[in-house]
Coordinates of C-alpha atoms (C1' of nucleotides) in Angstrom, one line a residue:
Chain B
M51 CA -12.2 11.9 2.7
M52 CA -15.2 13.7 5.2
T53 CA -15.2 14.8 8.6
D54 CA -16.5 13.1 10.7
E55 CA -19.1 13.9 11.2
Q56 CA -20.2 12.9 7.6
L57 CA -18.2 9.4 8.4
R58 CA -20.3 8.9 11.4
E59 CA -24.0 9.4 8.5
Q60 CA -22.3 7.4 6.7
L61 CA -21.5 4.8 9.1
K62 CA -25.2 4.6 10.3
Q63 CA -26.0 4.8 6.5
K64 CA -24.4 1.2 5.9
G65 CA -25.5 -0.1 8.6
L66 CA -22.7 -0.5 11.0
K67 CA -21.9 0.6 14.4
I68 CA -20.3 3.7 15.7
T69 CA -17.3 2.0 17.1
P70 CA -14.2 4.5 18.4
Q71 CA -12.2 2.1 16.5
R72 CA -13.6 2.5 13.2
V73 CA -13.5 6.1 13.5
A74 CA -9.9 5.9 14.6
I75 CA -8.8 3.5 11.8
Y76 CA -11.1 6.0 9.3
R77 CA -9.2 8.3 10.0
A78 CA -5.5 7.2 10.4
V79 CA -5.6 6.4 7.1
M80 CA -6.6 9.9 6.0
K81 CA -4.6 11.3 8.3
L82 CA -1.8 8.8 6.3
K83 CA -0.9 10.1 3.2
N84 CA 0.7 8.3 0.7
H85 CA -1.6 4.9 1.2
P86 CA -1.1 3.3 4.5
T87 CA -0.6 -0.2 5.1
A88 CA -1.5 -1.8 7.5
E89 CA 0.8 -1.8 9.5
N90 CA 1.2 2.1 8.9
I91 CA -1.7 2.0 10.6
I92 CA -1.9 0.3 13.4
E93 CA 1.6 2.2 14.9
H94 CA -0.4 5.2 14.3
I95 CA -3.7 4.5 16.3
K96 CA -2.0 2.2 19.3
L97 CA -0.6 6.8 19.4
N98 CA -3.5 7.0 21.2
Y99 CA -5.2 3.7 21.2
P100 CA -2.7 1.5 22.4
N101 CA -5.2 -1.7 23.6
I102 CA -6.1 -2.3 20.0
S103 CA -6.1 -5.0 18.5
I104 CA -4.7 -5.8 15.3
G105 CA -6.8 -7.9 14.2
T106 CA -9.6 -5.7 14.7
V107 CA -7.2 -3.2 12.3
Y108 CA -7.9 -5.3 9.5
K109 CA -11.5 -6.7 10.7
V110 CA -12.5 -3.6 10.1
L111 CA -10.4 -2.2 7.7
D112 CA -12.0 -4.9 5.3
S113 CA -16.3 -3.8 6.8
L114 CA -14.9 0.5 5.2
V115 CA -13.2 -1.8 2.0
E116 CA -16.9 -3.0 1.2
N117 CA -18.7 0.2 2.4
Q118 CA -16.8 1.5 -0.6
L119 CA -15.8 4.2 2.4
L120 CA -12.2 3.1 1.9
K121 CA -9.9 1.8 -1.1
K122 CA -7.7 -0.6 -1.4
V123 CA -4.4 -0.1 -3.6
K124 CA -2.5 -2.7 -5.9
N125 CA 1.1 -3.0 -5.2
E126 CA 3.6 -4.8 -6.5
K127 CA 4.4 -6.3 -3.2
D128 CA 2.3 -9.0 -1.0
V129 CA 1.0 -5.6 0.9
M130 CA -1.9 -3.9 0.5
R131 CA -2.1 -0.6 0.9
Y132 CA -5.6 1.5 2.1
D133 CA -7.2 4.4 0.4
A134 CA -9.6 6.6 1.6
I135 CA -9.8 8.9 -1.3
I136 CA -12.5 6.8 -3.2
H137 CA -13.8 9.0 -6.2
Q138 CA -12.2 7.7 -9.9
H139 CA -8.9 7.7 -10.3
H140 CA -4.9 7.3 -10.4
H141 CA -2.0 6.6 -8.9
L142 CA 1.8 7.3 -10.0
Y143 CA 4.1 4.0 -8.9
C144 CA 7.6 5.2 -8.2
I145 CA 9.4 2.0 -9.0
E146 CA 12.5 2.8 -7.4
T147 CA 11.2 3.6 -3.6
E148 CA 7.3 2.7 -2.3
R149 CA 5.9 6.1 -2.7
I150 CA 2.3 6.0 -4.1
E151 CA 0.8 9.1 -5.6
D152 CA -3.1 10.5 -6.6
Y153 CA -3.4 11.6 -10.1
D154 CA -6.3 13.3 -10.9
D155 CA -7.2 13.7 -14.2
P156 CA -10.5 15.1 -15.2
D157 CA -9.2 15.7 -19.1
L158 CA -8.0 12.2 -19.0
D159 CA -11.1 10.6 -18.3
K160 CA -12.7 12.1 -21.2
L161 CA -10.8 10.9 -23.3
I162 CA -11.2 7.7 -21.7
T163 CA -13.9 7.4 -21.7
K164 CA -14.2 8.6 -25.2
Y165 CA -12.0 6.7 -26.4
F166 CA -13.8 3.6 -24.7
K167 CA -17.0 4.7 -25.7
Q168 CA -16.6 4.9 -30.0
K169 CA -14.1 1.4 -29.9
K170 CA -16.1 -1.2 -27.4
I171 CA -14.2 -4.2 -25.9
K172 CA -16.6 -7.8 -27.6
G173 CA -17.7 -9.2 -24.6
F174 CA -17.2 -7.0 -21.7
K175 CA -18.5 -4.1 -21.0
V176 CA -16.0 -1.8 -18.8
K177 CA -17.1 -0.2 -15.1
D178 CA -14.1 1.3 -15.0
I179 CA -10.8 1.9 -15.4
T180 CA -7.3 2.5 -12.9
L181 CA -4.6 3.6 -15.1
Q182 CA -1.2 2.7 -12.8
I183 CA 1.4 4.7 -14.2
N184 CA 4.8 3.2 -13.5
G185 CA 7.7 6.2 -12.9
E186 CA 9.7 8.2 -10.8
F187 CA 9.8 11.0 -8.5
K188 CA 12.2 14.3 -9.7
I189 CA 12.6 15.5 -6.8
K190 CA 13.0 13.0 -3.8
Chain E
M24 CA 6.0 -15.9 -25.9
M25 CA 9.0 -17.2 -27.1
T26 CA 9.6 -20.9 -29.4
D27 CA 12.2 -23.1 -26.5
E28 CA 15.4 -21.8 -28.9
Q29 CA 15.2 -17.6 -28.1
L30 CA 13.9 -18.6 -24.7
R31 CA 18.1 -21.1 -24.8
E32 CA 19.6 -17.8 -26.3
Q33 CA 17.7 -14.9 -23.7
L34 CA 18.5 -16.6 -20.4
K35 CA 22.7 -17.5 -22.2
Q36 CA 22.4 -13.8 -22.6
K37 CA 20.5 -12.7 -19.4
G38 CA 23.9 -14.6 -17.9
L39 CA 21.8 -17.6 -15.9
K40 CA 22.1 -20.9 -17.0
I41 CA 19.7 -23.2 -19.1
T42 CA 18.5 -25.7 -16.4
P43 CA 15.5 -27.9 -17.7
Q44 CA 13.0 -25.9 -14.2
R45 CA 13.7 -23.2 -15.8
V46 CA 13.1 -24.0 -19.2
A47 CA 9.7 -25.8 -17.6
I48 CA 9.0 -22.8 -15.7
Y49 CA 8.2 -20.4 -18.6
R50 CA 7.0 -23.2 -21.0
A51 CA 3.7 -23.1 -18.0
V52 CA 4.2 -19.8 -18.1
M53 CA 3.3 -19.4 -21.3
K54 CA 0.8 -22.7 -22.1
L55 CA -1.5 -21.5 -18.9
K56 CA -3.2 -18.7 -19.7
N57 CA -4.7 -17.0 -17.8
H58 CA -1.8 -15.4 -16.0
P59 CA -0.8 -17.9 -13.7
T60 CA -0.2 -18.0 -9.5
A61 CA 3.4 -20.4 -8.6
E62 CA 0.1 -22.9 -7.2
N63 CA -0.4 -23.8 -10.4
I64 CA 2.8 -23.8 -12.0
I65 CA 3.8 -26.1 -10.1
E66 CA 1.0 -27.8 -10.3
H67 CA 0.5 -28.5 -14.2
I68 CA 4.7 -29.2 -13.3
K69 CA 4.6 -31.8 -11.8
L70 CA 3.1 -33.4 -14.3
N71 CA 6.1 -33.8 -15.9
Y72 CA 8.5 -33.1 -12.9
P73 CA 7.0 -35.1 -9.9
N74 CA 9.8 -33.3 -7.5
I75 CA 10.7 -29.5 -8.6
S76 CA 10.3 -28.4 -5.5
I77 CA 8.2 -24.9 -4.7
G78 CA 11.5 -22.8 -3.0
T79 CA 13.0 -24.0 -6.6
V80 CA 9.4 -21.9 -9.2
Y81 CA 9.5 -18.7 -6.2
K82 CA 13.0 -18.4 -7.4
V83 CA 12.1 -19.0 -11.2
L84 CA 9.6 -17.1 -11.6
D85 CA 11.5 -14.1 -9.3
S86 CA 14.6 -14.7 -12.1
L87 CA 12.6 -14.8 -15.0
V88 CA 11.3 -11.7 -13.8
E89 CA 13.9 -9.2 -12.8
N90 CA 15.3 -9.5 -16.8
Q91 CA 12.4 -9.2 -17.8
L92 CA 11.4 -12.6 -20.0
L93 CA 8.4 -12.5 -17.1
K94 CA 6.0 -9.6 -15.7
K95 CA 4.0 -9.9 -13.1
V96 CA 0.3 -9.7 -12.8
K97 CA -1.0 -7.7 -9.6
N98 CA -4.5 -8.3 -8.2
E99 CA -6.6 -7.0 -5.1
K100 CA -5.6 -10.9 -4.0
D101 CA -2.6 -11.3 -2.9
V102 CA -1.5 -13.7 -4.8
M103 CA 1.6 -12.5 -7.3
R104 CA 0.1 -14.3 -10.4
Y105 CA 2.7 -14.5 -13.5
D106 CA 2.3 -13.9 -17.3
A107 CA 4.0 -14.6 -20.5
I108 CA 4.2 -11.5 -23.1
I109 CA 6.5 -8.7 -21.9
H110 CA 5.5 -5.6 -24.0
Q111 CA 3.8 -3.2 -22.9
H112 CA -0.6 -4.1 -22.8
H113 CA -3.1 -3.5 -20.7
H114 CA -5.6 -6.1 -18.6
L115 CA -9.3 -6.9 -18.5
Y116 CA -10.1 -7.4 -14.4
C117 CA -13.7 -9.0 -14.4
I118 CA -14.8 -8.2 -11.3
E119 CA -16.7 -11.3 -10.4
T120 CA -14.9 -13.9 -10.9
E121 CA -10.6 -14.1 -10.7
R122 CA -9.9 -13.6 -14.6
I123 CA -7.3 -11.8 -16.8
E124 CA -7.6 -11.1 -19.8
D125 CA -4.6 -9.5 -22.0
Y126 CA -5.6 -6.3 -23.7
D127 CA -3.9 -5.5 -26.2
D128 CA -4.4 -1.7 -28.0
P129 CA -2.5 0.1 -30.0
D130 CA -4.0 3.3 -30.9
L131 CA -5.2 3.8 -27.5
D132 CA -1.3 2.6 -26.2
K133 CA -0.9 6.0 -29.1
L134 CA -3.8 8.0 -27.7
I135 CA -2.2 8.3 -24.4
T136 CA 1.0 8.1 -25.4
K137 CA 0.8 11.6 -27.1
Y138 CA -1.5 12.7 -24.7
F139 CA 0.9 12.7 -22.3
K140 CA 3.1 13.5 -24.3
Q141 CA 1.9 17.4 -24.3
K142 CA 0.8 17.2 -20.0
K143 CA 3.4 16.0 -18.7
I144 CA 3.9 15.2 -14.6
K145 CA 5.9 17.9 -12.3
G146 CA 8.1 16.5 -10.7
F147 CA 7.7 13.2 -12.0
K148 CA 9.0 11.0 -15.5
V149 CA 5.9 8.6 -16.5
K150 CA 8.3 5.5 -17.1
D151 CA 4.7 3.4 -18.8
I152 CA 1.5 3.6 -18.1
T153 CA -1.1 0.4 -17.7
L154 CA -4.8 0.1 -17.9
Q155 CA -6.7 -2.0 -15.3
I156 CA -10.0 -2.0 -16.6
N157 CA -12.1 -3.1 -13.9
G158 CA -15.8 -4.7 -15.5
E159 CA -17.3 -7.9 -16.8
F160 CA -17.7 -10.9 -19.2
K161 CA -20.7 -10.9 -20.8
I162 CA -20.2 -14.2 -21.9
K163 CA -18.5 -16.3 -18.9
Chain P
dC66 C1' -30.3 -6.7 26.9
dT67 C1' -29.4 -8.4 22.3
dG68 C1' -26.1 -8.8 18.9
dC69 C1' -23.1 -7.4 16.6
dG70 C1' -17.4 -5.8 17.2
dT71 C1' -13.2 -5.8 19.7
dG72 C1' -9.5 -8.0 22.2
dC73 C1' -6.5 -12.1 22.4
dA74 C1' -3.5 -16.2 20.8
dA75 C1' -3.9 -19.3 17.2
dA76 C1' -3.8 -20.4 12.9
dT77 C1' -3.5 -20.2 7.8
dG78 C1' -1.2 -20.0 3.7
dG79 C1' 1.5 -17.6 -0.5
dT80 C1' 6.2 -16.9 0.2
dT81 C1' 11.3 -17.0 1.3
dT82 C1' 15.9 -18.4 2.9
dG83 C1' 18.9 -21.7 4.3
dC84 C1' 22.2 -25.2 3.2
dA85 C1' 23.2 -29.2 1.4
dC86 C1' 23.8 -31.9 -3.1
dT87 C1' 24.2 -31.1 -8.8
dA88 C1' 25.0 -29.7 -12.8
dC89 C1' 25.1 -26.6 -16.9
dG90 C1' 29.0 -25.0 -18.6
Chain T
dC131 C1' 35.7 -28.5 -12.0
dG132 C1' 33.7 -24.0 -10.0
dT133 C1' 29.4 -21.5 -9.4
dA134 C1' 25.3 -21.2 -9.9
dG135 C1' 21.1 -23.1 -9.9
dT136 C1' 18.2 -27.1 -6.9
dG137 C1' 15.2 -29.5 -3.6
dC138 C1' 14.2 -29.6 0.8
dA139 C1' 11.9 -28.2 5.5
dA140 C1' 11.7 -25.0 8.1
dA141 C1' 10.7 -20.1 9.2
dC142 C1' 8.9 -16.3 8.1
dC143 C1' 4.6 -12.9 8.3
dA144 C1' 0.1 -9.9 6.9
dT145 C1' -4.4 -11.5 7.2
dT146 C1' -7.5 -14.3 8.5
dT147 C1' -9.7 -17.3 11.9
dG148 C1' -12.2 -18.7 16.5
dC149 C1' -14.1 -17.7 20.3
dA150 C1' -15.8 -14.8 24.9
dC151 C1' -15.7 -10.6 25.7
dG152 C1' -18.3 -6.4 26.0
dC153 C1' -20.4 -1.5 24.9
dA154 C1' -24.0 0.7 21.1
dG155 C1' -28.0 0.9 19.7

DNA sequence: CTGCGTGCAAATGGTTTGCACTACG
DNA sequence: CGTAGTGCAAACCATTTGCACGCAG
């Protein structure tokens, strides 16, 4: 999550040209909470930017993910979803609806990190851990 | 994971007919470790069952997942993978290769369950938690 | 100016669907 | 026998690709 200025800075640093499309797409992911799909993003952008191309949106999303400005969010179904929050965090998946919500919990992270510091998994080097917390929202 | 006999029993209980296709597909997922894709499964089955149809494989996989005899495994890419181990367990995702390995850790489960018993997430009822542990295998 | 990025349209590929036929119970 | 399940081929649909043009640096 960042301001326009920071985004420009980041793009420059990663050697990506600052194009209105890239800025608009990043803004869209940021604005559309709840982990939009490519289609959600296109729909939103077309309002102010009617002739953006679908192919471009996918290419831009890919390049932003590659450069760690966005993250992909896995889901059971086959459409990819995107997240502008790239620091370590978890997700609440609603079993009934398609809702995916962010879940931040430094205490939990600490607990798990500490656990894996003691109990090593042999033959495997842990880089990061994401919890996929399935359940349902009580208030819709 | 179960024997032929248990599988037949399960299918009967769920009101699913026992067809050679269903048995073969379940067996294949069980035999092919490392969370096969539908294509892996088809390939394997065609050896002994040359005229099975792709559509059937997908339908059978869906019905087995619906009836909790198999589980879907999410992955970053857009191909779905399947798992015959349906009890609560976690996955080690290799960042470099496509390898996905099972990770069972009752102590960890206990720790996390205990944690969430105290710290409720407001407005959300937790059903189950899966850890997606990203990293790399030291020995290839 | 030079090449990265875009728009467009066609191609890809995993998955789904519709329908006539088959075989499980 | 009746219906759930299968095989086949066509349809779907999210995503990718190739290419000519445009614009950021």
